[in-house]
Tab-separated table of C-alpha atoms in Angstrom:
chain	number	residue	atom	x	y	z
A	1	MET	CA	-19.733	-41.449	-9.151
A	2	ILE	CA	-21.872	-39.169	-6.904
A	3	GLU	CA	-19.675	-36.187	-7.487
A	4	HIS	CA	-21.798	-35.484	-10.559
A	5	TYR	CA	-24.754	-35.145	-8.377
A	6	PRO	CA	-25.392	-32.333	-5.802
A	7	VAL	CA	-25.548	-32.588	-2.073
A	8	LEU	CA	-28.070	-34.441	-0.448
A	9	HIS	CA	-30.051	-35.295	-3.797
A	10	ARG	CA	-31.817	-38.081	-2.725
A	11	GLU	CA	-33.063	-36.577	0.531
A	12	VAL	CA	-34.048	-33.493	-1.438
A	13	LEU	CA	-36.017	-35.676	-3.932
A	14	ASN	CA	-37.685	-37.575	-1.212
A	15	PHE	CA	-39.276	-34.441	0.628
A	16	PHE	CA	-40.411	-33.131	-2.537
A	17	SER	CA	-42.204	-36.606	-3.722
A	18	PRO	CA	-45.647	-35.500	-2.426
A	19	LEU	CA	-45.624	-32.500	-4.799
A	20	LYS	CA	-47.762	-34.085	-7.877
A	21	GLU	CA	-47.693	-30.533	-9.591
A	22	GLY	CA	-46.959	-26.869	-9.547
A	23	VAL	CA	-43.881	-24.746	-9.033
A	24	VAL	CA	-40.595	-25.424	-7.211
A	25	VAL	CA	-38.343	-22.476	-6.970
A	26	ASP	CA	-34.457	-23.386	-6.800
A	27	ALA	CA	-33.259	-20.372	-5.125
A	28	THR	CA	-29.522	-21.106	-5.537
A	29	LEU	CA	-29.419	-22.461	-9.220
A	30	GLY	CA	-25.643	-22.861	-9.540
A	31	GLY	CA	-24.793	-25.671	-11.984
A	32	GLY	CA	-28.628	-26.759	-12.116
A	33	GLY	CA	-27.659	-30.194	-10.421
A	34	HIS	CA	-30.832	-30.041	-8.141
A	35	SER	CA	-33.121	-28.387	-10.816
A	36	HIS	CA	-32.185	-31.015	-13.238
A	37	LEU	CA	-33.090	-33.977	-10.761
A	38	ILE	CA	-36.458	-32.360	-9.989
A	39	LEU	CA	-37.457	-31.557	-13.491
A	40	LYS	CA	-36.349	-35.319	-14.658
A	41	ASN	CA	-38.321	-37.068	-11.743
A	42	PHE	CA	-41.085	-34.886	-11.417
A	43	PRO	CA	-42.592	-34.386	-15.029
A	44	HIS	CA	-45.638	-32.242	-14.039
A	45	ILE	CA	-43.375	-29.814	-11.777
A	46	ARG	CA	-42.194	-26.446	-13.447
A	47	VAL	CA	-38.996	-25.017	-11.986
A	48	VAL	CA	-37.901	-21.513	-11.466
A	49	GLY	CA	-34.092	-21.344	-11.031
A	50	ILE	CA	-32.557	-18.233	-9.421
A	51	ASP	CA	-28.922	-17.300	-9.025
A	52	LYS	CA	-27.074	-13.762	-8.348
A	53	ASP	CA	-24.151	-15.419	-10.745
A	54	PRO	CA	-24.904	-14.696	-14.268
A	55	GLU	CA	-22.525	-17.275	-15.627
A	56	ALA	CA	-24.263	-20.171	-13.469
A	57	ILE	CA	-27.338	-18.918	-15.101
A	58	GLU	CA	-25.985	-19.427	-18.505
A	59	ARG	CA	-24.392	-22.700	-17.450
A	60	ALA	CA	-27.663	-24.199	-15.958
A	61	SER	CA	-29.908	-22.859	-18.883
A	62	GLU	CA	-27.748	-24.736	-21.411
A	63	ARG	CA	-27.632	-27.969	-19.235
A	64	LEU	CA	-31.333	-27.603	-18.935
A	65	ARG	CA	-32.241	-26.609	-22.506
A	66	ASP	CA	-34.336	-29.990	-22.865
A	67	PHE	CA	-36.801	-28.726	-20.184
A	68	LYS	CA	-37.242	-25.193	-21.438
A	69	ASP	CA	-41.087	-25.574	-21.455
A	70	ARG	CA	-40.906	-26.047	-17.666
A	71	PHE	CA	-37.740	-24.457	-16.749
A	72	THR	CA	-37.169	-20.717	-16.322
A	73	ALA	CA	-33.740	-19.080	-15.210
A	74	VAL	CA	-33.735	-15.674	-13.350
A	75	HIS	CA	-30.582	-13.457	-12.578
A	76	SER	CA	-31.422	-12.060	-9.092
A	77	SER	CA	-30.550	-12.470	-5.492
A	78	PHE	CA	-32.846	-14.782	-3.520
A	79	LYS	CA	-33.640	-12.271	-1.087
A	80	ASP	CA	-35.692	-10.670	-4.128
A	81	VAL	CA	-37.708	-13.688	-4.533
A	82	ASP	CA	-41.024	-12.118	-4.051
A	83	ARG	CA	-40.431	-9.715	-7.134
A	84	VAL	CA	-39.111	-12.261	-8.984
A	85	LEU	CA	-42.119	-14.376	-8.586
A	86	LYS	CA	-44.198	-11.120	-9.066
A	87	ASP	CA	-42.742	-10.569	-12.387
A	88	LEU	CA	-43.491	-14.241	-13.459
A	89	GLY	CA	-46.840	-13.900	-12.509
A	90	LEU	CA	-46.871	-16.230	-9.544
A	91	GLN	CA	-48.410	-15.433	-6.314
A	92	GLU	CA	-47.762	-18.912	-4.474
A	93	VAL	CA	-45.606	-21.868	-5.156
A	94	SER	CA	-45.356	-25.410	-4.116
A	95	GLY	CA	-41.820	-25.720	-3.169
A	96	PHE	CA	-38.442	-24.107	-2.290
A	97	LEU	CA	-34.590	-25.061	-2.312
A	98	PHE	CA	-32.068	-23.414	-0.885
A	99	ASP	CA	-28.531	-24.769	-1.117
A	100	LEU	CA	-26.400	-22.139	0.546
A	101	GLY	CA	-22.769	-20.984	0.407
A	102	VAL	CA	-20.289	-20.876	-2.635
A	103	SER	CA	-20.528	-23.600	-5.518
A	104	LEU	CA	-17.653	-25.764	-6.678
A	105	TYR	CA	-17.847	-23.776	-10.108
A	106	GLN	CA	-17.172	-20.578	-8.306
A	107	LEU	CA	-14.086	-22.246	-6.379
A	108	LYS	CA	-12.647	-23.081	-9.474
A	109	GLU	CA	-13.085	-19.751	-11.323
A	110	ASP	CA	-10.555	-17.032	-10.807
A	111	ARG	CA	-12.747	-15.220	-8.545
A	112	GLY	CA	-10.836	-15.305	-5.384
A	113	PHE	CA	-12.726	-17.713	-3.443
A	114	SER	CA	-10.251	-20.277	-3.068
A	115	PHE	CA	-6.733	-19.800	-1.654
A	116	GLN	CA	-5.566	-23.032	-3.557
A	117	LYS	CA	-4.178	-20.835	-6.437
A	118	ASP	CA	-3.122	-17.118	-6.517
A	119	GLN	CA	-6.046	-14.982	-7.682
A	120	PRO	CA	-7.087	-11.403	-7.247
A	121	LEU	CA	-8.998	-10.702	-4.308
A	122	ASP	CA	-12.767	-10.403	-5.494
A	123	MET	CA	-15.125	-13.024	-3.757
A	124	ARG	CA	-18.243	-11.698	-5.511
A	125	MET	CA	-20.780	-14.289	-6.299
A	126	ASP	CA	-22.532	-11.555	-8.523
A	127	PRO	CA	-19.660	-9.915	-10.254
A	128	THR	CA	-22.043	-6.924	-10.879
A	129	SER	CA	-22.158	-6.086	-7.390
A	130	ARG	CA	-19.976	-3.074	-6.027
A	131	LEU	CA	-17.874	-4.423	-2.928
A	132	THR	CA	-14.801	-6.630	-3.320
A	133	ALA	CA	-12.802	-8.762	-0.896
A	134	TYR	CA	-9.994	-6.076	-2.167
A	135	GLU	CA	-11.977	-3.344	-0.445
A	136	VAL	CA	-12.979	-5.311	2.730
A	137	VAL	CA	-9.191	-6.495	3.375
A	138	ASN	CA	-7.588	-2.952	2.435
A	139	GLN	CA	-10.202	-0.580	3.413
A	140	TYR	CA	-12.131	-1.811	6.485
A	141	PRO	CA	-10.884	-0.491	9.849
A	142	LYS	CA	-8.879	-3.003	11.983
A	143	ASN	CA	-11.686	-3.408	14.628
A	144	LEU	CA	-14.375	-4.138	12.095
A	145	LEU	CA	-11.891	-6.355	10.323
A	146	GLU	CA	-11.491	-8.335	13.298
A	147	LYS	CA	-15.286	-8.594	14.129
A	148	ILE	CA	-16.145	-9.905	10.788
A	149	ILE	CA	-13.266	-12.464	11.000
A	150	PHE	CA	-14.497	-13.448	14.633
A	151	GLU	CA	-18.235	-13.477	14.037
A	152	TYR	CA	-18.477	-14.884	10.502
A	153	GLY	CA	-15.391	-16.861	10.628
A	154	GLU	CA	-15.655	-18.110	14.368
A	155	GLU	CA	-11.825	-17.772	14.283
A	156	LYS	CA	-9.852	-17.704	17.622
A	157	PHE	CA	-6.998	-15.880	16.030
A	158	ALA	CA	-9.307	-13.007	14.413
A	159	ARG	CA	-7.520	-10.247	16.695
A	160	LYS	CA	-3.719	-11.133	15.609
A	161	ILE	CA	-5.037	-11.769	11.888
A	162	ALA	CA	-6.888	-8.425	11.527
A	163	ARG	CA	-3.603	-6.777	13.193
A	164	LEU	CA	-1.273	-8.427	10.692
A	165	ILE	CA	-3.364	-7.736	7.885
A	166	ALA	CA	-3.423	-3.807	8.953
A	167	GLU	CA	0.296	-3.840	9.161
A	168	GLU	CA	0.888	-5.476	5.723
A	169	ARG	CA	-1.612	-3.219	4.086
A	170	LYS	CA	0.262	-0.175	5.307
A	171	LYS	CA	3.457	-1.179	3.340
A	172	LYS	CA	1.480	-1.977	0.083
A	173	PRO	CA	-1.969	-3.173	-0.649
A	174	ILE	CA	-2.619	-6.770	-0.471
A	175	GLU	CA	-3.929	-7.922	-4.072
A	176	THR	CA	-4.120	-11.476	-4.003
A	177	THR	CA	-5.474	-14.613	-2.187
A	178	GLY	CA	-1.963	-15.992	-1.845
A	179	GLU	CA	-0.649	-13.219	-0.200
A	180	LEU	CA	-3.792	-12.785	2.088
A	181	ALA	CA	-3.439	-16.448	2.848
A	182	GLU	CA	0.362	-15.991	3.753
A	183	ILE	CA	-0.332	-13.150	6.215
A	184	ILE	CA	-3.046	-15.326	7.938
A	185	LYS	CA	-0.677	-18.320	8.350
A	186	LYS	CA	1.691	-16.103	10.417
A	187	ALA	CA	-1.111	-15.298	12.885
A	188	TYR	CA	-1.172	-19.251	13.688
A	189	PRO	CA	1.424	-20.851	16.117
A	190	PRO	CA	3.864	-23.125	14.138
A	191	ALA	CA	2.358	-26.200	15.365
A	192	LEU	CA	-1.145	-25.296	13.990
A	193	ARG	CA	-0.065	-24.309	10.618
A	194	ARG	CA	0.016	-27.664	8.895
A	195	GLY	CA	-3.368	-29.000	10.215
A	196	ARG	CA	-5.869	-30.604	7.902
A	197	ILE	CA	-7.848	-27.519	7.590
A	198	HIS	CA	-5.645	-24.469	6.026
A	199	PRO	CA	-5.372	-21.648	8.587
A	200	ALA	CA	-6.868	-19.122	6.089
A	201	THR	CA	-10.090	-21.048	5.628
A	202	LYS	CA	-12.164	-19.489	8.262
A	203	THR	CA	-10.843	-15.912	7.526
A	204	PHE	CA	-11.588	-16.492	3.932
A	205	GLN	CA	-15.076	-17.587	4.783
A	206	ALA	CA	-15.944	-14.435	6.799
A	207	ILE	CA	-14.611	-12.176	4.136
A	208	ARG	CA	-16.686	-13.980	1.542
A	209	ILE	CA	-19.863	-13.795	3.658
A	210	GLU	CA	-19.300	-9.929	4.241
A	211	VAL	CA	-18.682	-9.406	0.633
A	212	ASN	CA	-21.931	-10.935	-0.446
A	213	ASN	CA	-23.900	-10.047	2.574
A	214	GLU	CA	-24.829	-14.095	2.827
A	215	LEU	CA	-26.469	-13.923	6.203
A	216	GLY	CA	-28.479	-10.909	5.659
A	217	GLU	CA	-29.868	-12.398	2.363
A	218	ILE	CA	-30.680	-15.816	4.190
A	219	LYS	CA	-32.613	-14.289	6.737
A	220	GLU	CA	-34.636	-12.043	4.210
A	221	GLY	CA	-34.791	-15.013	1.477
A	222	VAL	CA	-35.878	-17.817	3.630
A	223	SER	CA	-38.449	-15.750	5.628
A	224	LYS	CA	-40.195	-14.299	2.345
A	225	ALA	CA	-40.167	-18.067	1.067
A	226	ILE	CA	-42.408	-19.167	3.843
A	227	ASP	CA	-44.795	-16.553	3.111
A	228	LEU	CA	-44.781	-17.398	-0.453
A	229	LEU	CA	-45.412	-21.224	0.005
A	230	GLU	CA	-48.778	-22.645	-0.730
A	231	LYS	CA	-50.617	-24.749	1.890
A	232	GLY	CA	-48.838	-28.208	1.810
A	233	GLY	CA	-45.814	-26.517	0.079
A	234	ILE	CA	-42.416	-27.948	1.234
A	235	ILE	CA	-39.175	-25.818	2.020
A	236	GLN	CA	-35.821	-27.339	2.020
A	237	VAL	CA	-32.426	-25.508	2.994
A	238	ILE	CA	-28.949	-26.822	2.879
A	239	SER	CA	-26.462	-25.095	4.799
A	240	PHE	CA	-22.675	-25.565	4.949
A	241	HIS	CA	-21.662	-23.896	8.437
A	242	SER	CA	-23.196	-23.312	12.032
A	243	LEU	CA	-24.010	-19.539	11.036
A	244	GLU	CA	-26.127	-20.479	8.277
A	245	ASP	CA	-27.715	-23.447	9.824
A	246	ARG	CA	-28.452	-21.209	13.193
A	247	ILE	CA	-30.512	-18.693	11.255
A	248	VAL	CA	-32.424	-21.367	9.289
A	249	LYS	CA	-33.279	-23.114	12.610
A	250	ASN	CA	-34.419	-20.089	14.323
A	251	ILE	CA	-36.584	-18.846	11.179
A	252	PHE	CA	-38.200	-22.401	10.836
A	253	ARG	CA	-38.910	-22.143	14.789
A	254	GLU	CA	-40.518	-18.786	14.586
A	255	GLY	CA	-42.477	-20.279	11.602
A	256	LYS	CA	-43.676	-22.951	13.887
A	257	LYS	CA	-44.608	-20.925	16.745
A	258	LEU	CA	-46.523	-18.831	14.440
A	259	LYS	CA	-48.388	-21.920	13.005
A	260	LYS	CA	-47.063	-21.284	9.458
A	261	LEU	CA	-44.815	-24.315	9.350
A	262	GLN	CA	-44.767	-27.936	10.592
A	263	LEU	CA	-41.001	-28.980	10.861
A	264	LEU	CA	-40.344	-32.235	9.071
A	265	THR	CA	-36.765	-32.541	10.340
A	266	LYS	CA	-36.464	-32.388	14.043
A	267	LYS	CA	-32.596	-32.402	13.557
A	268	PRO	CA	-30.981	-31.488	10.388
A	269	ILE	CA	-30.247	-34.286	8.050
A	270	THR	CA	-26.621	-34.980	7.081
A	271	PRO	CA	-24.963	-36.998	4.574
A	272	THR	CA	-24.318	-40.589	4.687
A	273	GLU	CA	-20.831	-41.885	5.092
A	274	GLU	CA	-21.234	-43.416	1.531
A	275	GLU	CA	-22.038	-39.842	0.098
A	276	ILE	CA	-19.195	-38.091	2.201
A	277	LYS	CA	-16.627	-40.754	0.709
A	278	GLU	CA	-17.745	-40.404	-2.852
A	279	ASN	CA	-18.305	-36.511	-2.434
A	280	PRO	CA	-16.352	-34.986	0.188
A	281	PRO	CA	-17.449	-31.472	0.216
A	282	SER	CA	-20.816	-32.693	1.200
A	283	ARG	CA	-19.529	-33.548	4.566
A	284	SER	CA	-20.447	-30.339	6.355
A	285	ALA	CA	-23.922	-29.993	4.753
A	286	LYS	CA	-27.197	-29.975	6.866
A	287	LEU	CA	-30.789	-29.985	5.623
A	288	ARG	CA	-33.874	-28.530	7.398
A	289	VAL	CA	-37.235	-29.270	5.848
A	290	ALA	CA	-40.616	-27.880	6.511
A	291	ARG	CA	-44.158	-27.848	5.161
A	292	ARG	CA	-46.503	-24.986	5.154
A	293	VAL	CA	-49.768	-25.390	7.230
């Protein structure tokens, strides 16, 4: 079953195939799926795995223990990749891989990323960071909440959702994902409440992005990565929604304009029908790839 493989794994390996040696940075280590395939298929490549989630570091390190002589895991945000590599004594690397968004492991944990079961409102990828979804939902001004839901969730019912949240939290704090999902559902017209996509999906995405500063970190991390690539080095970025993809597209275009990058994908690569069938969460993935010149 392909579900045991990370998204677009064949394509990722194919674009890294010109690299015969050097260091590849897996900037979003997660469960270690991509790192495992890179280490297994490229015996002369060393991998540095970065993740802001300490549980991901622990889980991936265990999975990749057979490659410990070629694998280093670092607990950090990828926006600080320059500092991470400096601490490891590395000035340039051969490749970068970013697999953006929340991992399936995090969705399964009780951190409030999912509304499939009732959990405390948290949504922190790094449990040591300060801001939580509880604070965003209960303490942000109504107009700021509306702005976040509209811009980060691309949610057309953002105004009504923000108003209902503001009304409900006056009565008592909104404490769980279940409570929040029910409030959001009320903002939708009855005919739209039972669609294929749950009414809370876009708002939960927006709050998660705000809690983890995801878009700001993508801009900073991907831009730094380009400058840390050696000549001929490959950078690959997998995104899962239009906001992420737009940022990556613009950074790559700017890199091409400044003659730093050669774009290897004119349009983003998407999963095959076969992969989507066997691994449904991959359906929204988009891969963009560039080479340092």
